[in-house]
CSV table of C-alpha atoms in Angstrom, one decimal:
chain,number,residue,atom,x,y,z
L,1,MET,CA,81.4,67.8,118.5
L,2,VAL,CA,82.6,70.8,116.4
L,3,MET,CA,80.0,73.4,115.7
L,4,ILE,CA,80.6,74.9,112.3
L,5,LYS,CA,79.1,78.4,112.2
L,6,SER,CA,79.9,80.0,108.8
L,7,PHE,CA,78.5,77.3,106.4
L,8,SER,CA,75.7,74.8,106.9
L,9,SER,CA,76.0,71.2,105.9
L,10,SER,CA,73.6,71.8,103.0
L,11,ALA,CA,75.7,74.6,101.8
L,12,ILE,CA,78.8,72.1,101.7
L,13,GLN,CA,76.7,70.0,99.3
L,14,ASN,CA,76.0,72.9,97.0
L,15,VAL,CA,78.6,72.4,94.4
L,16,PHE,CA,77.6,75.5,92.4
L,17,SER,CA,78.0,77.8,95.5
L,18,PHE,CA,81.5,76.3,96.0
L,19,ARG,CA,82.3,76.9,92.4
L,20,LEU,CA,81.5,80.5,92.8
L,21,ILE,CA,83.6,80.9,96.0
L,22,LEU,CA,86.4,79.1,94.3
L,23,LEU,CA,86.3,81.4,91.3
L,24,VAL,CA,86.4,84.5,93.5
L,25,LEU,CA,89.4,83.1,95.4
L,26,LEU,CA,91.2,82.3,92.3
L,27,PHE,CA,90.4,85.2,89.9
L,28,GLY,CA,89.0,87.8,92.2
L,29,LEU,CA,86.5,90.4,91.1
L,30,SER,CA,86.8,91.2,87.4
L,31,SER,CA,86.1,95.0,87.6
L,32,ALA,CA,89.2,97.1,87.1
L,33,GLN,CA,87.3,100.3,88.2
L,34,LEU,CA,86.0,101.5,91.4
L,35,SER,CA,82.2,102.2,91.5
L,36,SER,CA,79.6,103.1,94.2
L,37,ASN,CA,77.4,99.9,93.2
L,38,PHE,CA,80.2,97.4,93.1
L,39,TYR,CA,78.6,95.1,95.6
L,40,SER,CA,74.9,95.9,94.7
L,41,SER,CA,74.4,92.3,93.4
L,42,SER,CA,77.1,90.3,95.2
L,43,CYS,CA,76.5,91.8,98.7
L,44,PRO,CA,73.5,94.1,98.7
L,45,ASN,CA,73.4,94.6,102.6
L,46,LEU,CA,77.1,95.4,102.9
L,47,LEU,CA,76.7,99.1,103.5
L,48,SER,CA,74.0,98.7,106.2
L,49,THR,CA,76.0,95.9,107.9
L,50,ILE,CA,79.0,98.3,108.2
L,51,LYS,CA,77.0,101.2,109.2
L,52,THR,CA,75.3,99.3,112.0
L,53,ALA,CA,78.6,98.0,113.4
L,54,VAL,CA,80.3,101.3,113.2
L,55,ASN,CA,77.4,103.2,114.9
L,56,SER,CA,77.4,100.6,117.7
L,57,ALA,CA,81.1,100.9,118.2
L,58,VAL,CA,81.0,104.8,118.2
L,59,SER,CA,78.0,104.7,120.5
L,60,ASN,CA,80.0,102.6,123.0
L,61,GLU,CA,83.1,104.9,122.7
L,62,ALA,CA,82.9,108.1,120.8
L,63,ARG,CA,86.7,108.2,120.3
L,64,MET,CA,86.4,105.0,118.1
L,65,GLY,CA,85.2,107.2,115.3
L,66,ALA,CA,88.4,109.0,115.0
L,67,SER,CA,90.3,105.7,115.4
L,68,LEU,CA,88.6,104.2,112.4
L,69,LEU,CA,89.1,107.3,110.3
L,70,ARG,CA,92.8,107.5,111.2
L,71,LEU,CA,93.1,103.7,110.4
L,72,HIS,CA,91.9,104.5,106.9
L,73,PHE,CA,94.3,107.3,106.4
L,74,HIS,CA,97.2,105.4,107.7
L,75,ASP,CA,96.3,102.6,105.3
L,76,CYS,CA,95.9,104.9,102.1
L,77,PHE,CA,99.0,106.9,102.7
L,78,VAL,CA,101.2,103.8,102.6
L,79,ASN,CA,101.3,102.3,99.1
L,80,GLY,CA,97.6,103.1,98.6
L,81,CYS,CA,94.2,101.9,100.1
L,82,ASP,CA,94.8,98.2,100.2
L,83,ALA,CA,94.4,97.2,103.8
L,84,SER,CA,98.2,96.5,104.2
L,85,VAL,CA,97.9,98.3,107.6
L,86,LEU,CA,95.9,95.4,109.0
L,87,LEU,CA,98.4,92.7,108.2
L,88,ASP,CA,100.4,91.0,111.0
L,89,ASP,CA,104.2,90.5,110.6
L,90,THR,CA,105.2,87.3,108.9
L,91,ALA,CA,108.5,85.7,108.1
L,92,ASN,CA,108.5,87.5,104.7
L,93,PHE,CA,107.8,91.0,105.8
L,94,THR,CA,107.6,93.4,108.7
L,95,GLY,CA,104.2,95.0,108.7
L,96,GLU,CA,103.0,98.5,109.3
L,97,GLN,CA,101.3,98.1,112.7
L,98,ASN,CA,104.7,98.5,114.6
L,99,ALA,CA,106.0,101.3,112.4
L,100,GLY,CA,106.8,104.5,114.3
L,101,PRO,CA,103.6,106.3,113.5
L,102,ASN,CA,101.5,103.3,114.3
L,103,VAL,CA,103.1,101.5,117.3
L,104,ASN,CA,101.0,101.7,120.4
L,105,SER,CA,98.5,103.9,118.7
L,106,LEU,CA,96.5,102.0,116.1
L,107,ARG,CA,93.0,101.5,117.3
L,108,GLY,CA,89.8,100.0,115.9
L,109,LEU,CA,91.3,96.6,114.9
L,110,ASP,CA,88.6,94.9,117.0
L,111,VAL,CA,85.8,96.8,115.2
L,112,ILE,CA,87.2,95.8,111.8
L,113,ASP,CA,87.4,92.2,113.0
L,114,THR,CA,83.8,92.3,114.0
L,115,ILE,CA,82.7,93.9,110.6
L,116,LYS,CA,84.8,91.4,108.6
L,117,SER,CA,83.3,88.4,110.4
L,118,GLN,CA,79.8,89.7,109.8
L,119,VAL,CA,80.5,90.4,106.2
L,120,GLU,CA,82.2,87.0,105.6
L,121,LYS,CA,78.9,85.3,107.0
L,122,LEU,CA,76.8,87.5,104.9
L,123,CYS,CA,78.8,87.4,101.5
L,124,PRO,CA,81.7,84.9,101.8
L,125,ALA,CA,84.9,85.7,100.0
L,126,THR,CA,83.4,88.8,98.4
L,127,VAL,CA,84.3,92.0,100.1
L,128,SER,CA,87.8,93.3,100.6
L,129,CYS,CA,89.1,94.5,103.9
L,130,ALA,CA,90.3,97.7,102.1
L,131,ASP,CA,86.6,98.5,101.2
L,132,ILE,CA,85.5,97.8,104.7
L,133,LEU,CA,88.1,100.3,106.0
L,134,SER,CA,86.9,103.0,103.4
L,135,VAL,CA,83.3,102.6,104.3
L,136,ALA,CA,83.9,102.4,108.1
L,137,ALA,CA,85.9,105.7,107.9
L,138,ARG,CA,83.0,107.5,106.2
L,139,ASP,CA,80.3,106.0,108.6
L,140,SER,CA,82.5,107.0,111.6
L,141,VAL,CA,82.6,110.7,110.5
L,142,VAL,CA,78.8,110.7,109.9
L,143,ALA,CA,78.2,109.1,113.3
L,144,LEU,CA,80.0,112.2,115.0
L,145,GLY,CA,78.0,114.7,113.0
L,146,GLY,CA,80.3,115.1,110.0
L,147,PRO,CA,79.6,115.0,106.3
L,148,SER,CA,78.8,112.0,104.3
L,149,TRP,CA,80.4,111.2,100.8
L,150,THR,CA,80.0,108.4,98.3
L,151,VAL,CA,82.5,105.8,98.8
L,152,LEU,CA,83.6,104.1,95.6
L,153,LEU,CA,84.1,100.4,96.0
L,154,GLY,CA,86.0,97.5,94.4
L,155,ARG,CA,89.3,97.6,96.0
L,156,ARG,CA,91.2,94.5,96.7
L,157,ASP,CA,93.6,93.6,99.4
L,158,SER,CA,97.4,93.6,99.5
L,159,THR,CA,99.4,90.5,100.1
L,160,THR,CA,102.2,92.4,101.8
L,161,ALA,CA,103.0,95.3,103.9
L,162,SER,CA,105.9,97.6,104.7
L,163,ALA,CA,107.1,99.1,108.0
L,164,SER,CA,109.6,101.2,106.2
L,165,ALA,CA,107.0,102.6,103.7
L,166,ALA,CA,104.8,103.5,106.8
L,167,ASN,CA,107.7,105.3,108.4
L,168,ASN,CA,108.6,107.1,105.2
L,169,ASN,CA,105.1,108.2,104.1
L,170,LEU,CA,103.0,108.9,107.1
L,171,PRO,CA,103.3,112.6,108.2
L,172,GLY,CA,104.4,113.0,111.8
L,173,PRO,CA,103.2,115.4,114.5
L,174,GLY,CA,106.4,117.3,114.5
L,175,LEU,CA,106.5,118.3,110.8
L,176,SER,CA,106.9,121.9,109.7
L,177,LEU,CA,104.4,123.4,107.3
L,178,SER,CA,106.6,123.0,104.3
L,179,ALA,CA,107.2,119.3,105.2
L,180,LEU,CA,103.5,118.8,105.5
L,181,ILE,CA,102.8,120.4,102.1
L,182,THR,CA,105.4,118.2,100.6
L,183,ALA,CA,104.2,115.0,102.2
L,184,PHE,CA,100.7,115.7,101.0
L,185,SER,CA,101.7,116.8,97.6
L,186,ASN,CA,103.7,113.6,97.3
L,187,LYS,CA,100.2,111.9,97.3
L,188,GLY,CA,98.5,114.4,94.9
L,189,PHE,CA,96.9,116.7,97.4
L,190,THR,CA,97.0,120.4,97.3
L,191,ALA,CA,97.7,122.7,100.3
L,192,LYS,CA,94.1,123.4,100.5
L,193,GLU,CA,93.3,119.7,100.7
L,194,LEU,CA,96.0,119.3,103.3
L,195,VAL,CA,94.2,121.8,105.5
L,196,ALA,CA,90.8,120.2,104.9
L,197,LEU,CA,92.1,116.7,105.8
L,198,SER,CA,93.8,118.1,108.9
L,199,GLY,CA,90.5,119.1,110.0
L,200,SER,CA,89.8,115.4,110.9
L,201,HIS,CA,91.7,116.5,114.1
L,202,THR,CA,88.4,117.9,115.3
L,203,ILE,CA,87.8,114.6,116.7
L,204,GLY,CA,90.0,112.0,118.6
L,205,GLN,CA,92.8,112.1,121.2
L,206,ALA,CA,96.6,112.2,121.0
L,207,ARG,CA,99.3,110.7,123.2
L,208,CYS,CA,101.5,112.9,125.3
L,209,THR,CA,104.6,111.6,123.4
L,210,THR,CA,103.3,113.2,120.3
L,211,PHE,CA,102.8,116.7,121.7
L,212,ARG,CA,105.2,117.0,124.7
L,213,THR,CA,107.9,118.8,122.7
L,214,ARG,CA,105.2,121.3,121.6
L,215,LEU,CA,104.1,121.9,125.2
L,216,TYR,CA,107.6,122.6,126.6
L,217,ASN,CA,109.5,124.1,123.7
L,218,ASP,CA,107.1,125.9,121.1
L,219,ALA,CA,106.6,129.6,121.3
L,220,ASP,CA,103.4,129.8,119.4
L,221,ILE,CA,101.2,128.1,122.0
L,222,ASN,CA,98.6,129.6,124.2
L,223,ALA,CA,100.2,129.8,127.7
L,224,SER,CA,97.1,128.8,129.7
L,225,PHE,CA,96.4,126.0,127.1
L,226,ALA,CA,99.9,124.6,127.6
L,227,THR,CA,99.6,124.9,131.4
L,228,SER,CA,96.3,123.0,131.4
L,229,LEU,CA,97.8,120.1,129.6
L,230,LYS,CA,101.1,119.9,131.4
L,231,ALA,CA,99.6,118.0,134.5
L,232,ASN,CA,98.6,115.2,132.2
L,233,CYS,CA,101.8,115.4,130.1
L,234,PRO,CA,104.8,115.9,132.2
L,235,SER,CA,108.2,116.8,130.7
L,236,SER,CA,109.1,113.1,131.4
L,237,GLY,CA,107.0,110.0,131.8
L,238,GLY,CA,103.3,109.6,131.0
L,239,ASP,CA,103.9,109.0,127.2
L,240,ASN,CA,100.6,107.2,126.7
L,241,ASN,CA,98.5,109.8,128.6
L,242,ILE,CA,96.0,111.2,126.1
L,243,SER,CA,94.4,114.6,125.5
L,244,PRO,CA,91.8,115.6,123.0
L,245,LEU,CA,93.0,117.2,119.7
L,246,ASP,CA,90.0,119.6,119.9
L,247,THR,CA,89.5,120.6,123.6
L,248,VAL,CA,86.1,122.4,122.8
L,249,THR,CA,84.1,119.6,121.1
L,250,PRO,CA,86.3,116.5,121.0
L,251,THR,CA,83.6,114.0,120.0
L,252,SER,CA,81.7,116.3,117.5
L,253,PHE,CA,82.9,116.6,113.9
L,254,ASP,CA,82.8,120.3,113.3
L,255,ASN,CA,85.1,123.3,112.6
L,256,ASN,CA,86.2,124.1,116.1
L,257,TYR,CA,89.6,122.7,115.3
L,258,PHE,CA,90.3,125.6,113.0
L,259,LYS,CA,88.9,128.2,115.6
L,260,ASN,CA,91.3,126.6,118.1
L,261,LEU,CA,94.3,127.2,115.7
L,262,LEU,CA,93.4,131.0,115.5
L,263,THR,CA,94.1,131.2,119.3
L,264,GLN,CA,97.2,129.0,119.3
L,265,LYS,CA,95.4,126.1,120.8
L,266,GLY,CA,96.6,123.4,118.3
L,267,LEU,CA,97.6,120.4,120.3
L,268,LEU,CA,100.2,119.0,117.8
L,269,HIS,CA,103.1,121.1,116.4
L,270,SER,CA,101.9,120.1,112.9
L,271,ASP,CA,98.4,121.4,113.7
L,272,GLN,CA,99.5,124.8,114.6
L,273,GLN,CA,101.9,124.9,111.7
L,274,LEU,CA,98.8,125.4,109.6
L,275,PHE,CA,98.2,128.7,111.2
L,276,SER,CA,101.6,130.2,111.8
L,277,GLY,CA,102.1,133.1,109.5
L,278,GLY,CA,102.4,130.8,106.5
L,279,SER,CA,100.7,130.1,103.2
L,280,THR,CA,97.8,128.2,104.7
L,281,ASP,CA,96.7,130.9,107.3
L,282,SER,CA,93.9,132.2,105.0
L,283,GLN,CA,92.4,128.7,104.5
L,284,VAL,CA,92.3,128.1,108.2
L,285,ASN,CA,90.7,131.4,108.6
L,286,ALA,CA,88.2,130.5,105.9
L,287,TYR,CA,87.2,127.1,107.5
L,288,SER,CA,87.0,128.7,111.0
L,289,SER,CA,84.2,131.0,109.8
L,290,ASN,CA,82.5,128.7,107.3
L,291,SER,CA,81.8,125.1,108.6
L,292,ALA,CA,79.9,124.3,105.4
L,293,SER,CA,82.8,124.9,103.2
L,294,PHE,CA,85.1,122.8,105.5
L,295,MET,CA,82.6,119.9,105.5
L,296,ASN,CA,82.3,119.9,101.7
L,297,ASP,CA,86.0,120.2,101.0
L,298,PHE,CA,86.8,117.5,103.6
L,299,ALA,CA,84.3,115.1,102.0
L,300,SER,CA,85.8,115.8,98.5
L,301,ALA,CA,89.3,115.2,99.8
L,302,MET,CA,88.2,111.9,101.5
L,303,VAL,CA,86.9,110.6,98.1
L,304,LYS,CA,90.4,111.6,96.6
L,305,MET,CA,92.2,109.8,99.4
L,306,GLY,CA,90.2,106.7,99.0
L,307,ASN,CA,91.2,106.5,95.5
L,308,LEU,CA,94.9,106.4,96.3
L,309,SER,CA,96.5,103.5,94.3
L,310,PRO,CA,93.8,100.9,94.8
L,311,LEU,CA,94.4,97.4,93.7
L,312,THR,CA,91.6,96.2,91.4
L,313,GLY,CA,90.7,93.5,88.8
L,314,THR,CA,93.0,90.6,89.5
L,315,ASN,CA,95.6,92.4,91.5
L,316,GLY,CA,95.8,91.5,95.2
L,317,GLN,CA,93.1,89.4,96.7
L,318,ILE,CA,90.0,89.3,98.9
L,319,ARG,CA,91.4,88.3,102.3
L,320,LEU,CA,89.2,85.8,104.1
L,321,ASN,CA,90.9,86.9,107.4
L,322,TRP,CA,91.8,90.6,107.8
L,323,LEU,CA,95.2,90.1,109.5
L,324,ILE,CA,96.7,87.4,107.2
L,325,THR,CA,96.9,86.8,103.5
L,326,ASN,CA,95.2,83.9,101.7
L,327,THR,CA,97.7,81.1,100.8
L,328,ILE,CA,96.0,78.5,98.7
L,329,GLY,CA,97.9,75.3,97.8
L,330,THR,CA,101.1,76.2,99.7
L,331,LYS,CA,102.3,76.1,103.2
L,332,ASP,CA,100.9,78.9,105.2
L,333,GLN,CA,103.2,81.8,106.2
L,334,ILE,CA,102.4,81.1,109.9
L,335,GLY,CA,103.6,77.5,109.3
L,336,LYS,CA,100.6,75.7,110.6
L,337,PHE,CA,99.2,74.5,107.2
L,338,GLU,CA,99.3,70.7,106.8
L,339,VAL,CA,99.9,69.3,103.4
L,340,VAL,CA,97.2,66.7,102.6
L,341,ASP,CA,97.7,63.6,100.4
L,342,ASN,CA,99.9,64.1,97.3
L,343,ASN,CA,100.6,67.7,98.1
L,344,CYS,CA,97.1,68.6,96.9
L,345,VAL,CA,95.5,71.1,99.1
L,346,TYR,CA,92.2,73.0,98.9
L,347,ARG,CA,91.2,75.8,101.4
L,348,MET,CA,87.7,76.3,102.4
L,349,SER,CA,87.1,78.3,105.5
L,350,TYR,CA,84.9,77.5,108.5
L,351,THR,CA,84.8,79.8,111.4
L,352,ILE,CA,84.5,78.0,114.7
L,353,MET,CA,83.5,80.0,117.7
L,354,LEU,CA,86.0,80.4,120.5
L,355,GLY,CA,85.2,78.0,123.3
L,356,THR,CA,84.1,75.0,121.2
L,357,ALA,CA,86.1,71.9,121.0
L,358,ASP,CA,89.4,71.8,119.2
L,359,PRO,CA,88.5,70.5,115.7
L,360,THR,CA,92.0,69.2,114.9
L,361,LEU,CA,91.2,65.8,113.4
L,362,SER,CA,93.5,62.9,112.7
L,363,ARG,CA,93.6,62.2,109.0
L,364,THR,CA,91.0,59.7,108.2
L,365,LYS,CA,89.7,57.8,105.0
L,366,ALA,CA,86.3,57.8,106.6
L,367,VAL,CA,85.5,61.4,105.5
L,368,ARG,CA,84.7,61.6,101.8
L,369,CYS,CA,84.4,64.5,99.5
L,370,SER,CA,80.7,65.3,98.9
L,371,ASN,CA,81.5,66.0,95.2
L,372,CYS,CA,83.8,63.2,94.1
L,373,GLY,CA,83.9,60.7,96.8
L,374,HIS,CA,87.6,60.9,97.3
L,375,GLU,CA,89.0,60.7,100.8
L,376,GLN,CA,89.5,64.1,102.4
L,377,ALA,CA,90.6,65.6,105.7
L,378,LEU,CA,89.9,68.6,107.9
L,379,ILE,CA,92.9,70.3,109.1
L,380,LYS,CA,93.4,73.0,111.8
L,381,LYS,CA,95.1,76.3,110.8
L,382,ASP,CA,95.4,78.5,113.8
L,383,PHE,CA,93.7,80.5,116.5
L,384,PHE,CA,92.9,84.0,115.2
L,385,ARG,CA,91.0,86.9,116.9
L,386,SER,CA,87.7,85.9,115.5
L,387,GLY,CA,87.9,82.2,116.3
L,388,LEU,CA,89.4,79.1,114.8
L,389,ILE,CA,89.9,78.6,111.2
L,390,VAL,CA,89.5,75.1,109.7
L,391,TRP,CA,90.1,74.0,106.1
L,392,GLU,CA,88.5,71.3,104.1
L,393,ALA,CA,90.9,69.5,101.6
L,394,CYS,CA,90.3,67.2,98.8
L,395,CYS,CA,92.6,65.8,96.1
L,396,GLY,CA,90.2,63.8,94.0
L,397,GLU,CA,90.5,64.4,90.3
L,398,GLY,CA,86.9,64.9,89.8
L,399,SER,CA,86.6,67.5,92.7
L,400,VAL,CA,86.0,71.1,92.1
L,401,TYR,CA,87.9,71.7,95.3
L,402,GLN,CA,91.1,70.2,93.8
L,403,TYR,CA,94.4,72.0,94.2
L,404,GLU,CA,98.0,70.8,93.2
């Protein structure tokens, strides 16, 4: 017997509730502006739910805070904050997860999966993955002792992703100062904001492949610092060995990152470029001696980054599953969608916990729509990381679930 976890049988009978969900799926949230209270009525416990999940994840692994912050940054810098970074590849596009800056390095997807599952149970088809990423990034910084800021909400999710856009827009660890300034300027950031946002490297770890060239070729690196890292990052091999971006306090969000740069202990070439006799030296000096100033400027820059080209109003969609797009009334991109009767299809998601019986049902006339009495069917979609997704379909002319 199949155990349906997301919606009770009484909820299935509630036509009014289904109408609301259907309207959200079809037309989305009507607001075209981001606001701090966007979900105050539709999902009042959203922020506390995300915060609890993030705190738990960071408590289990402090590095996860940096990973979630990086995930938000790598989303926003590629065509805006639209959760495109989460999408798996499809037959129609190559996504961003396997782009050069992301391959073998994106982390935190399981945490986002957990949060999305919790939020869908709390407020079905209401909260975007893009907003979850934005709030999780803020809560991660706070969990590691950093500043808080007001996250404006109301973003919607993209229906596509682009590996080439990720390759072209995400600044790499080998960039020069001028290239960094250009990359951030292209997104509307000043050089001062570049330095402030780079301060996020006060937490987290980097793979050997991202700083090997600096260890063995750069002149502006502290000799003893370089020697201490070479054992874990040989001149060949060990690409995925990791070292902290801030060796002093790698799990505390503070201003030690800037103090490290003053003594040529920046792990990445791009880090040390911020203090290398160029135009940003004075700002690094300022942040190294004034933690409060850094924290304030970082928070302001994060608000600005969170506002990069969001999809709002009826643009985009509210994804029901973070790694695939919603495809109502058509064959699914993964190719597992069964067309029901007369090509009329309605999708209504139920999450089936992994380990339960396979809910694939033969098409039957015995199951009838609770609204109009027409024969309907349950169809299996696919196994996903959160469980199994099942869809209810009805083609009755009087059904509010009808799709043609």
